[in-house]
Coordinates of C-alpha atoms and ligand atoms in Angstrom, one line a residue:
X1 CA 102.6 104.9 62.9
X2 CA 102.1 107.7 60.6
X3 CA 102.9 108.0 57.0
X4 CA 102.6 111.3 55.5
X5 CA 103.1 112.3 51.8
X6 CA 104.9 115.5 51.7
X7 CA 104.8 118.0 49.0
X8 CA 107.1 120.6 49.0
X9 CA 107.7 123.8 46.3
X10 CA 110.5 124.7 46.7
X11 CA 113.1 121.0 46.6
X12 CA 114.2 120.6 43.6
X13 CA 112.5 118.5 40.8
X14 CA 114.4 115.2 40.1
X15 CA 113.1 113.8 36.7
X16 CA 113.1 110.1 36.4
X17 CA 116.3 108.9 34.4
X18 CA 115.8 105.3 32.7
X19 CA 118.3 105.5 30.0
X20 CA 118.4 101.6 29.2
X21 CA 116.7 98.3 29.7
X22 CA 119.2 97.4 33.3
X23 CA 118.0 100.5 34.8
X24 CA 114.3 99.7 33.8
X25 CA 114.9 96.9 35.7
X26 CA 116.6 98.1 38.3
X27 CA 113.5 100.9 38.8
X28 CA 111.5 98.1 39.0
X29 CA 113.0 96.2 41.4
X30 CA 113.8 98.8 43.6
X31 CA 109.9 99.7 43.7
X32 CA 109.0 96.7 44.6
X33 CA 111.5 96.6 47.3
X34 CA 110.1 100.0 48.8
X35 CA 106.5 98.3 48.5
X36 CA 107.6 95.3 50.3
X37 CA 109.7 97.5 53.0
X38 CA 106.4 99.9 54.0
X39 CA 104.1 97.2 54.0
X40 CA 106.0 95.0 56.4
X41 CA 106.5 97.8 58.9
X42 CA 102.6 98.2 58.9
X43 CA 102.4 94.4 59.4
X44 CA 104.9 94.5 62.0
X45 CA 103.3 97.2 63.5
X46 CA 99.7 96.1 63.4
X47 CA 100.9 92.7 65.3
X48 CA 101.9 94.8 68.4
X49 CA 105.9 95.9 67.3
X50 CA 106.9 98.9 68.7
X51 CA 106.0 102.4 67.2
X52 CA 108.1 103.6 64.9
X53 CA 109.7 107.5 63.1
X54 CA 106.7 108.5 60.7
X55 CA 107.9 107.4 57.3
X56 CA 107.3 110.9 54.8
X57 CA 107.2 110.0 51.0
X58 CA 108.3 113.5 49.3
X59 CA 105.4 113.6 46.1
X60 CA 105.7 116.2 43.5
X61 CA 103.3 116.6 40.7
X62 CA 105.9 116.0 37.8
X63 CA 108.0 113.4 39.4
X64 CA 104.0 111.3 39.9
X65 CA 103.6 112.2 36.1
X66 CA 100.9 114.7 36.4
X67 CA 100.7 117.7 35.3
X68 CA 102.4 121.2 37.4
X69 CA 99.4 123.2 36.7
X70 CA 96.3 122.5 35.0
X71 CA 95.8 122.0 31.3
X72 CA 99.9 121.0 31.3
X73 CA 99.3 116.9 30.5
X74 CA 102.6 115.6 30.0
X75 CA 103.6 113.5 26.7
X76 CA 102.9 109.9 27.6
X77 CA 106.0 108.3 28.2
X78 CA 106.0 105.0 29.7
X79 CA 109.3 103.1 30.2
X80 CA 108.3 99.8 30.8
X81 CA 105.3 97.5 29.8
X82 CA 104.2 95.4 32.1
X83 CA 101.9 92.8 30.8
X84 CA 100.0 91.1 33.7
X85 CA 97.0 89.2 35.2
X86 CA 94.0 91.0 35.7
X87 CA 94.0 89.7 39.3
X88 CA 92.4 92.7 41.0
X89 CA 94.9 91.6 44.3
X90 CA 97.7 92.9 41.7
X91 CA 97.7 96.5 40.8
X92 CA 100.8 97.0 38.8
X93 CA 102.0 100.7 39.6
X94 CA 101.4 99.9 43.3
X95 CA 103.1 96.6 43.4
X96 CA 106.4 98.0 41.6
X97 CA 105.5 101.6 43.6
X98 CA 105.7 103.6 40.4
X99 CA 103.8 106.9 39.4
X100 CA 101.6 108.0 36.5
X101 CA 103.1 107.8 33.1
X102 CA 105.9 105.4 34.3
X103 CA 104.3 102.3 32.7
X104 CA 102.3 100.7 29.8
X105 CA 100.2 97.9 31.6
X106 CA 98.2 95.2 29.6
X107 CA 96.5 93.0 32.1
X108 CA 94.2 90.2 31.1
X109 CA 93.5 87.2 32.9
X110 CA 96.5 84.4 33.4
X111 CA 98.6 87.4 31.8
X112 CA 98.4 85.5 28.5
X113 CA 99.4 86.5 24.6
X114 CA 96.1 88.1 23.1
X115 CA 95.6 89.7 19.7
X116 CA 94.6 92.4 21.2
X117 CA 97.1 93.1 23.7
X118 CA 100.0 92.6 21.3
X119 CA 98.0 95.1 19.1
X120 CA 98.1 97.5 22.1
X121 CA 101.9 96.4 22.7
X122 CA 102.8 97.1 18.9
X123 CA 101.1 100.7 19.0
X124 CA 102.9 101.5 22.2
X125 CA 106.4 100.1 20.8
X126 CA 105.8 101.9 17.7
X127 CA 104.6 105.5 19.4
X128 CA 106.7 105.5 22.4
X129 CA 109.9 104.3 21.1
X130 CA 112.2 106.7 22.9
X131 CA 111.1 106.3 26.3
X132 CA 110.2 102.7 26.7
X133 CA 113.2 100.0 27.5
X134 CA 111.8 96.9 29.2
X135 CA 108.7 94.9 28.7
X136 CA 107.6 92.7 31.8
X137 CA 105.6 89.8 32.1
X138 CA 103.8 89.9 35.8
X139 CA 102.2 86.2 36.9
X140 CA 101.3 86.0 40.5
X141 CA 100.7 83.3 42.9
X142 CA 97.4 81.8 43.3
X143 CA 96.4 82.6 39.6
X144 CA 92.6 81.4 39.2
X145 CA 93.5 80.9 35.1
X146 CA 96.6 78.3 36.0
X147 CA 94.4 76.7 38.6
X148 CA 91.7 76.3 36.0
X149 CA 93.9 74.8 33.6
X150 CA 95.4 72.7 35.8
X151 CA 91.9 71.3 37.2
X152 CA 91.5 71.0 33.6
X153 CA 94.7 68.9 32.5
X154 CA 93.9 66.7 36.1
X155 CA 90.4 66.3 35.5
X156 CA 89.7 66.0 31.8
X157 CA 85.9 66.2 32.3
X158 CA 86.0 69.8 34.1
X159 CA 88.1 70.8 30.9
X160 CA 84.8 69.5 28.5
X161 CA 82.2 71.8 31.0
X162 CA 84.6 74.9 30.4
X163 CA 85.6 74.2 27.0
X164 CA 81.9 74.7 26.0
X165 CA 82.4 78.6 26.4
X166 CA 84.7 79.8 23.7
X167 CA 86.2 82.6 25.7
X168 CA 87.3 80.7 28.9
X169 CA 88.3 77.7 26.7
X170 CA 90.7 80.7 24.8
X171 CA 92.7 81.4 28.1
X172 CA 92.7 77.8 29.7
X173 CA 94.3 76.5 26.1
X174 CA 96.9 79.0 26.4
X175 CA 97.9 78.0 29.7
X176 CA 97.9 74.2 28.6
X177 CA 101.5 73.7 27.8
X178 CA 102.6 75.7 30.7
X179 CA 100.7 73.7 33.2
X180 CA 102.4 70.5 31.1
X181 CA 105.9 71.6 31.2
X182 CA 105.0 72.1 34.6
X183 CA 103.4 68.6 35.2
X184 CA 106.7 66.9 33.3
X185 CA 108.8 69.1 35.4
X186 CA 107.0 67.4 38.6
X187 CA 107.8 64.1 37.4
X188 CA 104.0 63.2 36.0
X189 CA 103.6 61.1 33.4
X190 CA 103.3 62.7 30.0
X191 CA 99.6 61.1 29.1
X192 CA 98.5 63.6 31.5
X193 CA 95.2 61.3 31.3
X194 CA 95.9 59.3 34.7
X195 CA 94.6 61.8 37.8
X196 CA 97.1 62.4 40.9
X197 CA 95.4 65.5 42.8
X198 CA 97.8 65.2 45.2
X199 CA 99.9 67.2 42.6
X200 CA 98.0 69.7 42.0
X201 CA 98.8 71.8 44.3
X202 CA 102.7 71.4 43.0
X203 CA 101.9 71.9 39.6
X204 CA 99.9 75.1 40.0
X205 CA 102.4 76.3 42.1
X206 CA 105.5 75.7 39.4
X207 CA 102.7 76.5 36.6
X208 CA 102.5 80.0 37.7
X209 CA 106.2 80.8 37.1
X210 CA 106.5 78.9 33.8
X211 CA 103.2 80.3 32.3
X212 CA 105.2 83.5 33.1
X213 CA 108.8 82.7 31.7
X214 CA 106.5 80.8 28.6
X215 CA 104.7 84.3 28.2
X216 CA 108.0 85.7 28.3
X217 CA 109.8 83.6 25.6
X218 CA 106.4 83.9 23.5
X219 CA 106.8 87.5 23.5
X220 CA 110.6 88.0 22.7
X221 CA 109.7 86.3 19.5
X222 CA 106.8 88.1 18.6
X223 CA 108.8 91.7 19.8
X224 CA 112.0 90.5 17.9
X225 CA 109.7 89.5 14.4
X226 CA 108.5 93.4 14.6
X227 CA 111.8 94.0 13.0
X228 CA 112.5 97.7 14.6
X229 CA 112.6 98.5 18.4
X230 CA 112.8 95.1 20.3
X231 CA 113.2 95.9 24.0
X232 CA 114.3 92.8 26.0
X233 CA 111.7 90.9 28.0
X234 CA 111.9 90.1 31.4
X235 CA 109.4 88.2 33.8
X236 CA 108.7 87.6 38.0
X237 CA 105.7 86.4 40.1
X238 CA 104.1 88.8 42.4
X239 CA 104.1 86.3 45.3
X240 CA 101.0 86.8 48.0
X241 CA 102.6 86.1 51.0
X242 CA 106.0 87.6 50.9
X243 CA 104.3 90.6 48.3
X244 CA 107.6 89.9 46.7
X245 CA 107.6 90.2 42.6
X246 CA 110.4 87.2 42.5
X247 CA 111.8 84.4 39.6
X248 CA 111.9 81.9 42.2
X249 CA 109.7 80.6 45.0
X250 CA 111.1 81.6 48.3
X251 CA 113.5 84.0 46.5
X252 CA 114.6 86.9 49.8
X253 CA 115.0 90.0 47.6
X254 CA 113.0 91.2 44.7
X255 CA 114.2 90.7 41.0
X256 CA 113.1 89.6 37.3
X257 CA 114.6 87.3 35.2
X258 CA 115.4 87.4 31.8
X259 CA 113.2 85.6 29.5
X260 CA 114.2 81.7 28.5
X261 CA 116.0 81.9 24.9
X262 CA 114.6 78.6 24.0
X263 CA 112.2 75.6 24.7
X264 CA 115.2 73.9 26.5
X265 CA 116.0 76.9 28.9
X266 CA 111.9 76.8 29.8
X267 CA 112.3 73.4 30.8
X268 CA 115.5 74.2 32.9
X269 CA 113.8 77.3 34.2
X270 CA 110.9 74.7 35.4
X271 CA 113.2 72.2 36.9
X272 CA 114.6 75.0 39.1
X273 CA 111.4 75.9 40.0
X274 CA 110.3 72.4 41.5
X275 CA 114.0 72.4 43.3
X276 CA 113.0 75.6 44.8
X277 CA 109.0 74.9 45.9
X278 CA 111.0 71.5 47.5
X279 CA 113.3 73.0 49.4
X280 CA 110.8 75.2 50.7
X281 CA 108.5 72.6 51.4
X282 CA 111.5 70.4 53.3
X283 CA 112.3 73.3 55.2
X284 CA 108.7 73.4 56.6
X285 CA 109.2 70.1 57.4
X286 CA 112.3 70.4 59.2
X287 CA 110.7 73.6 60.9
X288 CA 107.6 71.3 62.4
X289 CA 110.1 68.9 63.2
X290 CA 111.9 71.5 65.4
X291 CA 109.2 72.5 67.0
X292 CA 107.3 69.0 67.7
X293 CA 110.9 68.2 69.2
X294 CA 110.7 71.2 71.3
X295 CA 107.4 70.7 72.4
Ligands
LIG301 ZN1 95.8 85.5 37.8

């Protein structure tokens, strides 16, 4: 199977169009869609499928965002933030398949509110005003800051051996009423005192979208308090196995939601969250039942 990048002079230049916040979205998605698409044919062919037409991907220096000849650098224009994890499994342009000088990205570990990313976040709103429509919160499965603060909420004395270091303590206390909304959303008691680490696995799993959509909500506020150009905010989950950037566990196409208004629509959001993880989990169920019948 060959994939070939394909650069040719003479086709005409088409330059990106993002003229509001649903097409910023829609870009997204789309992106994500085309990652998701080229990957699963390599799977598919790596596990012994059938050869397939080489795919060619038509580059162009100006549509990647770089410059036609050297010493051109093109005004940075970015249409989208993407505030993410620092997860080095999640590479923002290439998970959304975008180009240079699409996006703004602030990634920092359990994609939490920072001072210094909402610094960054203000300059760019501020300085790149025209161009940018959309700001996205990114989570992603298997986050090692929800699992952290989970362990932490579970197991109150691996919470006092981490909050020791001032800097980890920082980002596992932002993810704390995530991982409790989370943990309520579950069904667990709301002392969080009495350990079940049966659950953990559940609440880490729901944790990762709410810590998202909380991120989310967080943000609107802050973007909204700035007064002048408040793009709306929008968050998804970059899910591992499916490579999916999704708003609900075991979601079949790629999309972002809109951020909760409130506290009550968070907790809503989390309730669907659970439904979602359980219907996935019955259907596994049902699945091995299948197949232990078959056998
Ligand atoms: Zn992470």
């Amino acid at each position: 199977m060959d994939v070939i990048y394909r650069y040719d002079p003479y086709a005409p230049i088409e330059r990106r169009q993002v003229p509001d916040a649903e097409s910023a979205r829609q870009r997204l998605v789309e992106g994500n869609d085309r990652f998701v698409g080229l990957i699963a044919r390599m799977q598919q062919r790596m596990l012994g499928g059938a050869d397939v037409e080489p795919i060619v991907l038509p580059v162009c220096p100006v549509t990647m965002g770089l410059p036609l000849y050297p010493g051109a650098v093109p005004a940075q224009a970015p249409f989208a933030i993407v505030m993410g994890c620092a997860d080095a499994r999640v590479p923002v342009e290439q998970v959304f398949d975008l180009a240079f000088n699409d996006l703004f990205v602030l990634r920092v570990a359990g994609n939490i509110l920072s001072t210094e990313g909402l610094g960054s976040l203000q300059y760019a709103l501020s300085s790149f005003a025209e161009s940018l429509k959309l700001v996205v919160v990114l989570g992603h499965s298997k986050c090692g800051a929800v699992s952290a603060a989970v362990d932490s909420y579970l197991r109150p004395e691996y919470y006092v051996d981490l909050a020791t270091t001032h800097a980890l303590r920082g980002i596992l206390d932002q993810v704390q009423p995530s991982v409790r909304t989370s943990a309520l959303a579950v069904g667990r008691k709301s002392d969080g005192l009495i350990c079940d680490l049966d659950e953990r696995s559940l609440i880490t799993s729901v944790a990762v979208y709410v810590n998202a959509a909380m991120t989310a909500l967080s943000l609107q506020r802050e973007i909204r308090s700035y007064g002048s150009h408040a793009p709306p905010v929008v968050f998804g989950v970059y899910d591992f196995d499916m490579l999916r950037v999704q708003d609900l566990p075991g979601a079949t196409a790629s999309a972002l939601r809109s951020a909760p208004a409130s506290a009550d629509e968070l907790t809503a959001y989390a309730a669907e969250v659970v439904t979602a993880l359980k219907l996935i989990e019955d259907l596994g169920e049902s699945q091995s039942h299948k197949m232990s019948v078959h056998w």
